[in-house]
Amino acid sequence: MDFKSCVNIRQEWDIVGARQLGREKAKELGFGTVDQARIATAISELARNIYLYAGTGKVRFEIVDQLDKKGLKIIAIDEGPGIRDVSQVMQDGYSTSGGLGAGLPGVKRLMDFFEIRTEWGEGTEIETIKWVR
Amino acid sequence: MRIPILKLQNYLLISIQIDLDDQSAIQFQEDLLNKIHKSGATGVVIDLTSVDIIDSFIAKVLGDVVTMSDLMGARVVLTGIQPAVAMTLIELGIHMQDVQTALDLEQGLIKLRQELEG
Ligand SMILES: Nc1ncnc2c1ncn2[C@@H]1O[C@H](COP(=O)(O)OP(=O)(O)OP(=O)(O)O)[C@@H](O)[C@H]1O
Ligand SMILES: [Mg+2]
């Protein structure tokens, strides 16, 4: 199985669209309800961050099919301001928008793989994977 | 989308049946506070049985609704939180410690009665 799909984040409603599509993909892949909720929540956090801090961007879904395991990869990409200090934004409670600051550290806990690639002034790309158990 | 708020004696009952986008969540917060003010309700049950995702934003709005309602003199109970949602919230690092909860709408009403009517 090989598929790619992508949701553009341009308006607030796209956050809901992205997490709904992600949940559908997760269900198709055979994730249980708890993992579906984890995946949908992670997508919601990443998509909202794009909307809030970069304005626009996209969330891409890919199925990772390896010999011994299968998973859903989610990549959130924007060309916004970038993140100056990654270790700072990964702290629970750190927020520049009066939020709970739970988003990024939360996504890391909800998913199995988490990586931020960002350059100040260039944009941000966050890649995360959940493996089917 | 507007979330309907029902009045039953001194209580307000809300069952959230939609996938909450940010705007609807904020609208709901405002509608509920206005309704508490107008009706003089002393208790509120928000049923989340149909909600299959609560992310950090929605959690913040719900937490704020509870605090604000409390300030206005109305006690809020959240009911019907799905197991998957509860687990996800804890992993996100959101504990909602000051929030009252119950298994379902009926239990929520019983809890409010016990607390408010002794
Ligand atoms: N895509 C992004 N581009 C630029 N900055 C970002 C991006 N995503 C996150 N940030 C920065 O990282 C901080 C932490 O993000 P995080 O999602 O953890 O918390 P939050 O969005 O502030 O609050 P919450 O998600 O709990 O509502 C943000 O306040 C913001 O400054
Ligand atoms: Mg966030």
JSON list of C-alpha atoms in Angstrom, two decimals, chain B residues 1-110:
[
{"chain": "B", "resi": 1, "resn": "MET", "atom": "CA", "xyz": [-22.20, 26.21, 14.21]},
{"chain": "B", "resi": 2, "resn": "ARG", "atom": "CA", "xyz": [-24.20, 27.04, 17.36]},
{"chain": "B", "resi": 3, "resn": "ILE", "atom": "CA", "xyz": [-24.45, 24.50, 20.15]},
{"chain": "B", "resi": 4, "resn": "PRO", "atom": "CA", "xyz": [-27.95, 24.34, 21.67]},
{"chain": "B", "resi": 5, "resn": "ILE", "atom": "CA", "xyz": [-28.25, 25.04, 25.40]},
{"chain": "B", "resi": 6, "resn": "LEU", "atom": "CA", "xyz": [-31.31, 23.57, 27.14]},
{"chain": "B", "resi": 7, "resn": "LYS", "atom": "CA", "xyz": [-32.75, 24.76, 30.42]},
{"chain": "B", "resi": 8, "resn": "LEU", "atom": "CA", "xyz": [-34.17, 22.32, 32.96]},
{"chain": "B", "resi": 9, "resn": "GLN", "atom": "CA", "xyz": [-35.33, 23.93, 36.18]},
{"chain": "B", "resi": 10, "resn": "ASN", "atom": "CA", "xyz": [-32.22, 25.60, 37.61]},
{"chain": "B", "resi": 11, "resn": "TYR", "atom": "CA", "xyz": [-29.86, 23.74, 35.36]},
{"chain": "B", "resi": 12, "resn": "LEU", "atom": "CA", "xyz": [-28.50, 24.17, 31.88]},
{"chain": "B", "resi": 13, "resn": "LEU", "atom": "CA", "xyz": [-27.85, 21.07, 29.78]},
{"chain": "B", "resi": 14, "resn": "ILE", "atom": "CA", "xyz": [-25.55, 20.93, 26.80]},
{"chain": "B", "resi": 15, "resn": "SER", "atom": "CA", "xyz": [-24.70, 17.95, 24.66]},
{"chain": "B", "resi": 16, "resn": "ILE", "atom": "CA", "xyz": [-21.85, 18.65, 22.27]},
{"chain": "B", "resi": 17, "resn": "GLN", "atom": "CA", "xyz": [-22.61, 16.77, 19.05]},
{"chain": "B", "resi": 18, "resn": "ILE", "atom": "CA", "xyz": [-20.22, 18.38, 16.59]},
{"chain": "B", "resi": 19, "resn": "ASP", "atom": "CA", "xyz": [-16.50, 18.20, 15.93]},
{"chain": "B", "resi": 20, "resn": "LEU", "atom": "CA", "xyz": [-15.62, 21.46, 17.69]},
{"chain": "B", "resi": 21, "resn": "ASP", "atom": "CA", "xyz": [-13.68, 23.96, 15.64]},
{"chain": "B", "resi": 22, "resn": "ASP", "atom": "CA", "xyz": [-12.09, 26.87, 17.48]},
{"chain": "B", "resi": 23, "resn": "GLN", "atom": "CA", "xyz": [-14.72, 29.39, 16.47]},
{"chain": "B", "resi": 24, "resn": "SER", "atom": "CA", "xyz": [-17.62, 27.20, 17.61]},
{"chain": "B", "resi": 25, "resn": "ALA", "atom": "CA", "xyz": [-15.84, 26.56, 20.89]},
{"chain": "B", "resi": 26, "resn": "ILE", "atom": "CA", "xyz": [-15.41, 30.28, 21.58]},
{"chain": "B", "resi": 27, "resn": "GLN", "atom": "CA", "xyz": [-19.01, 30.96, 20.51]},
{"chain": "B", "resi": 28, "resn": "PHE", "atom": "CA", "xyz": [-20.20, 28.27, 22.89]},
{"chain": "B", "resi": 29, "resn": "GLN", "atom": "CA", "xyz": [-18.23, 29.80, 25.75]},
{"chain": "B", "resi": 30, "resn": "GLU", "atom": "CA", "xyz": [-19.88, 33.16, 25.14]},
{"chain": "B", "resi": 31, "resn": "ASP", "atom": "CA", "xyz": [-23.39, 31.71, 24.66]},
{"chain": "B", "resi": 32, "resn": "LEU", "atom": "CA", "xyz": [-23.17, 29.68, 27.84]},
{"chain": "B", "resi": 33, "resn": "LEU", "atom": "CA", "xyz": [-22.03, 32.61, 29.99]},
{"chain": "B", "resi": 34, "resn": "ASN", "atom": "CA", "xyz": [-24.83, 34.77, 28.59]},
{"chain": "B", "resi": 35, "resn": "LYS", "atom": "CA", "xyz": [-27.36, 32.04, 29.25]},
{"chain": "B", "resi": 36, "resn": "ILE", "atom": "CA", "xyz": [-26.15, 31.61, 32.84]},
{"chain": "B", "resi": 37, "resn": "HIS", "atom": "CA", "xyz": [-26.49, 35.34, 33.33]},
{"chain": "B", "resi": 38, "resn": "LYS", "atom": "CA", "xyz": [-29.99, 35.53, 31.85]},
{"chain": "B", "resi": 39, "resn": "SER", "atom": "CA", "xyz": [-31.42, 32.40, 33.41]},
{"chain": "B", "resi": 40, "resn": "GLY", "atom": "CA", "xyz": [-29.77, 32.55, 36.82]},
{"chain": "B", "resi": 41, "resn": "ALA", "atom": "CA", "xyz": [-28.91, 28.86, 36.46]},
{"chain": "B", "resi": 42, "resn": "THR", "atom": "CA", "xyz": [-26.94, 27.42, 39.37]},
{"chain": "B", "resi": 43, "resn": "GLY", "atom": "CA", "xyz": [-25.69, 24.27, 37.66]},
{"chain": "B", "resi": 44, "resn": "VAL", "atom": "CA", "xyz": [-24.49, 23.25, 34.21]},
{"chain": "B", "resi": 45, "resn": "VAL", "atom": "CA", "xyz": [-23.92, 19.81, 32.70]},
{"chain": "B", "resi": 46, "resn": "ILE", "atom": "CA", "xyz": [-21.81, 19.62, 29.56]},
{"chain": "B", "resi": 47, "resn": "ASP", "atom": "CA", "xyz": [-22.07, 16.17, 28.01]},
{"chain": "B", "resi": 48, "resn": "LEU", "atom": "CA", "xyz": [-19.10, 15.12, 25.87]},
{"chain": "B", "resi": 49, "resn": "THR", "atom": "CA", "xyz": [-20.25, 11.60, 24.95]},
{"chain": "B", "resi": 50, "resn": "SER", "atom": "CA", "xyz": [-20.10, 12.33, 21.21]},
{"chain": "B", "resi": 51, "resn": "VAL", "atom": "CA", "xyz": [-16.80, 14.20, 21.33]},
{"chain": "B", "resi": 52, "resn": "ASP", "atom": "CA", "xyz": [-13.97, 12.04, 20.01]},
{"chain": "B", "resi": 53, "resn": "ILE", "atom": "CA", "xyz": [-11.19, 14.59, 20.22]},
{"chain": "B", "resi": 54, "resn": "ILE", "atom": "CA", "xyz": [-10.18, 17.24, 22.77]},
{"chain": "B", "resi": 55, "resn": "ASP", "atom": "CA", "xyz": [-6.96, 19.01, 21.89]},
{"chain": "B", "resi": 56, "resn": "SER", "atom": "CA", "xyz": [-5.12, 21.63, 23.92]},
{"chain": "B", "resi": 57, "resn": "PHE", "atom": "CA", "xyz": [-7.21, 24.50, 22.58]},
{"chain": "B", "resi": 58, "resn": "ILE", "atom": "CA", "xyz": [-10.58, 22.89, 23.27]},
{"chain": "B", "resi": 59, "resn": "ALA", "atom": "CA", "xyz": [-9.32, 21.77, 26.67]},
{"chain": "B", "resi": 60, "resn": "LYS", "atom": "CA", "xyz": [-8.36, 25.36, 27.47]},
{"chain": "B", "resi": 61, "resn": "VAL", "atom": "CA", "xyz": [-11.77, 26.66, 26.39]},
{"chain": "B", "resi": 62, "resn": "LEU", "atom": "CA", "xyz": [-13.57, 24.02, 28.47]},
{"chain": "B", "resi": 63, "resn": "GLY", "atom": "CA", "xyz": [-11.38, 24.72, 31.50]},
{"chain": "B", "resi": 64, "resn": "ASP", "atom": "CA", "xyz": [-12.01, 28.45, 31.11]},
{"chain": "B", "resi": 65, "resn": "VAL", "atom": "CA", "xyz": [-15.77, 27.87, 30.80]},
{"chain": "B", "resi": 66, "resn": "VAL", "atom": "CA", "xyz": [-15.73, 26.01, 34.12]},
{"chain": "B", "resi": 67, "resn": "THR", "atom": "CA", "xyz": [-13.77, 28.77, 35.87]},
{"chain": "B", "resi": 68, "resn": "MET", "atom": "CA", "xyz": [-15.85, 31.57, 34.39]},
{"chain": "B", "resi": 69, "resn": "SER", "atom": "CA", "xyz": [-19.16, 29.85, 35.20]},
{"chain": "B", "resi": 70, "resn": "ASP", "atom": "CA", "xyz": [-17.92, 29.31, 38.73]},
{"chain": "B", "resi": 71, "resn": "LEU", "atom": "CA", "xyz": [-17.18, 33.02, 39.03]},
{"chain": "B", "resi": 72, "resn": "MET", "atom": "CA", "xyz": [-20.76, 33.70, 38.00]},
{"chain": "B", "resi": 73, "resn": "GLY", "atom": "CA", "xyz": [-22.10, 31.29, 40.59]},
{"chain": "B", "resi": 74, "resn": "ALA", "atom": "CA", "xyz": [-22.88, 28.26, 38.43]},
{"chain": "B", "resi": 75, "resn": "ARG", "atom": "CA", "xyz": [-21.29, 24.87, 39.05]},
{"chain": "B", "resi": 76, "resn": "VAL", "atom": "CA", "xyz": [-20.24, 22.91, 35.96]},
{"chain": "B", "resi": 77, "resn": "VAL", "atom": "CA", "xyz": [-19.98, 19.14, 35.58]},
{"chain": "B", "resi": 78, "resn": "LEU", "atom": "CA", "xyz": [-18.45, 17.55, 32.48]},
{"chain": "B", "resi": 79, "resn": "THR", "atom": "CA", "xyz": [-19.89, 14.16, 31.59]},
{"chain": "B", "resi": 80, "resn": "GLY", "atom": "CA", "xyz": [-19.34, 11.29, 29.21]},
{"chain": "B", "resi": 81, "resn": "ILE", "atom": "CA", "xyz": [-15.65, 11.84, 28.44]},
{"chain": "B", "resi": 82, "resn": "GLN", "atom": "CA", "xyz": [-14.60, 8.88, 26.25]},
{"chain": "B", "resi": 83, "resn": "PRO", "atom": "CA", "xyz": [-11.73, 6.67, 27.47]},
{"chain": "B", "resi": 84, "resn": "ALA", "atom": "CA", "xyz": [-9.60, 7.51, 24.41]},
{"chain": "B", "resi": 85, "resn": "VAL", "atom": "CA", "xyz": [-10.15, 11.22, 25.01]},
{"chain": "B", "resi": 86, "resn": "ALA", "atom": "CA", "xyz": [-9.23, 10.93, 28.70]},
{"chain": "B", "resi": 87, "resn": "MET", "atom": "CA", "xyz": [-6.00, 9.09, 27.83]},
{"chain": "B", "resi": 88, "resn": "THR", "atom": "CA", "xyz": [-5.07, 11.57, 25.14]},
{"chain": "B", "resi": 89, "resn": "LEU", "atom": "CA", "xyz": [-5.63, 14.53, 27.46]},
{"chain": "B", "resi": 90, "resn": "ILE", "atom": "CA", "xyz": [-3.33, 13.11, 30.13]},
{"chain": "B", "resi": 91, "resn": "GLU", "atom": "CA", "xyz": [-0.62, 12.40, 27.53]},
{"chain": "B", "resi": 92, "resn": "LEU", "atom": "CA", "xyz": [-0.96, 15.96, 26.29]},
{"chain": "B", "resi": 93, "resn": "GLY", "atom": "CA", "xyz": [-0.20, 16.97, 29.87]},
{"chain": "B", "resi": 94, "resn": "ILE", "atom": "CA", "xyz": [-3.65, 18.38, 30.57]},
{"chain": "B", "resi": 95, "resn": "HIS", "atom": "CA", "xyz": [-5.06, 17.26, 33.90]},
{"chain": "B", "resi": 96, "resn": "MET", "atom": "CA", "xyz": [-8.17, 19.43, 34.38]},
{"chain": "B", "resi": 97, "resn": "GLN", "atom": "CA", "xyz": [-7.80, 19.04, 38.13]},
{"chain": "B", "resi": 98, "resn": "ASP", "atom": "CA", "xyz": [-10.40, 21.54, 39.23]},
{"chain": "B", "resi": 99, "resn": "VAL", "atom": "CA", "xyz": [-13.06, 20.18, 36.93]},
{"chain": "B", "resi": 100, "resn": "GLN", "atom": "CA", "xyz": [-15.96, 18.09, 38.19]},
{"chain": "B", "resi": 101, "resn": "THR", "atom": "CA", "xyz": [-16.85, 15.07, 36.08]},
{"chain": "B", "resi": 102, "resn": "ALA", "atom": "CA", "xyz": [-19.42, 12.28, 36.00]},
{"chain": "B", "resi": 103, "resn": "LEU", "atom": "CA", "xyz": [-20.04, 9.20, 33.88]},
{"chain": "B", "resi": 104, "resn": "ASP", "atom": "CA", "xyz": [-23.10, 10.40, 32.00]},
{"chain": "B", "resi": 105, "resn": "LEU", "atom": "CA", "xyz": [-25.67, 13.17, 31.88]},
{"chain": "B", "resi": 106, "resn": "GLU", "atom": "CA", "xyz": [-27.88, 11.55, 34.47]},
{"chain": "B", "resi": 107, "resn": "GLN", "atom": "CA", "xyz": [-25.02, 11.08, 36.93]},
{"chain": "B", "resi": 108, "resn": "GLY", "atom": "CA", "xyz": [-23.99, 14.65, 36.25]},
{"chain": "B", "resi": 109, "resn": "LEU", "atom": "CA", "xyz": [-27.41, 15.93, 37.24]},
{"chain": "B", "resi": 110, "resn": "ILE", "atom": "CA", "xyz": [-27.40, 13.78, 40.39]}
]
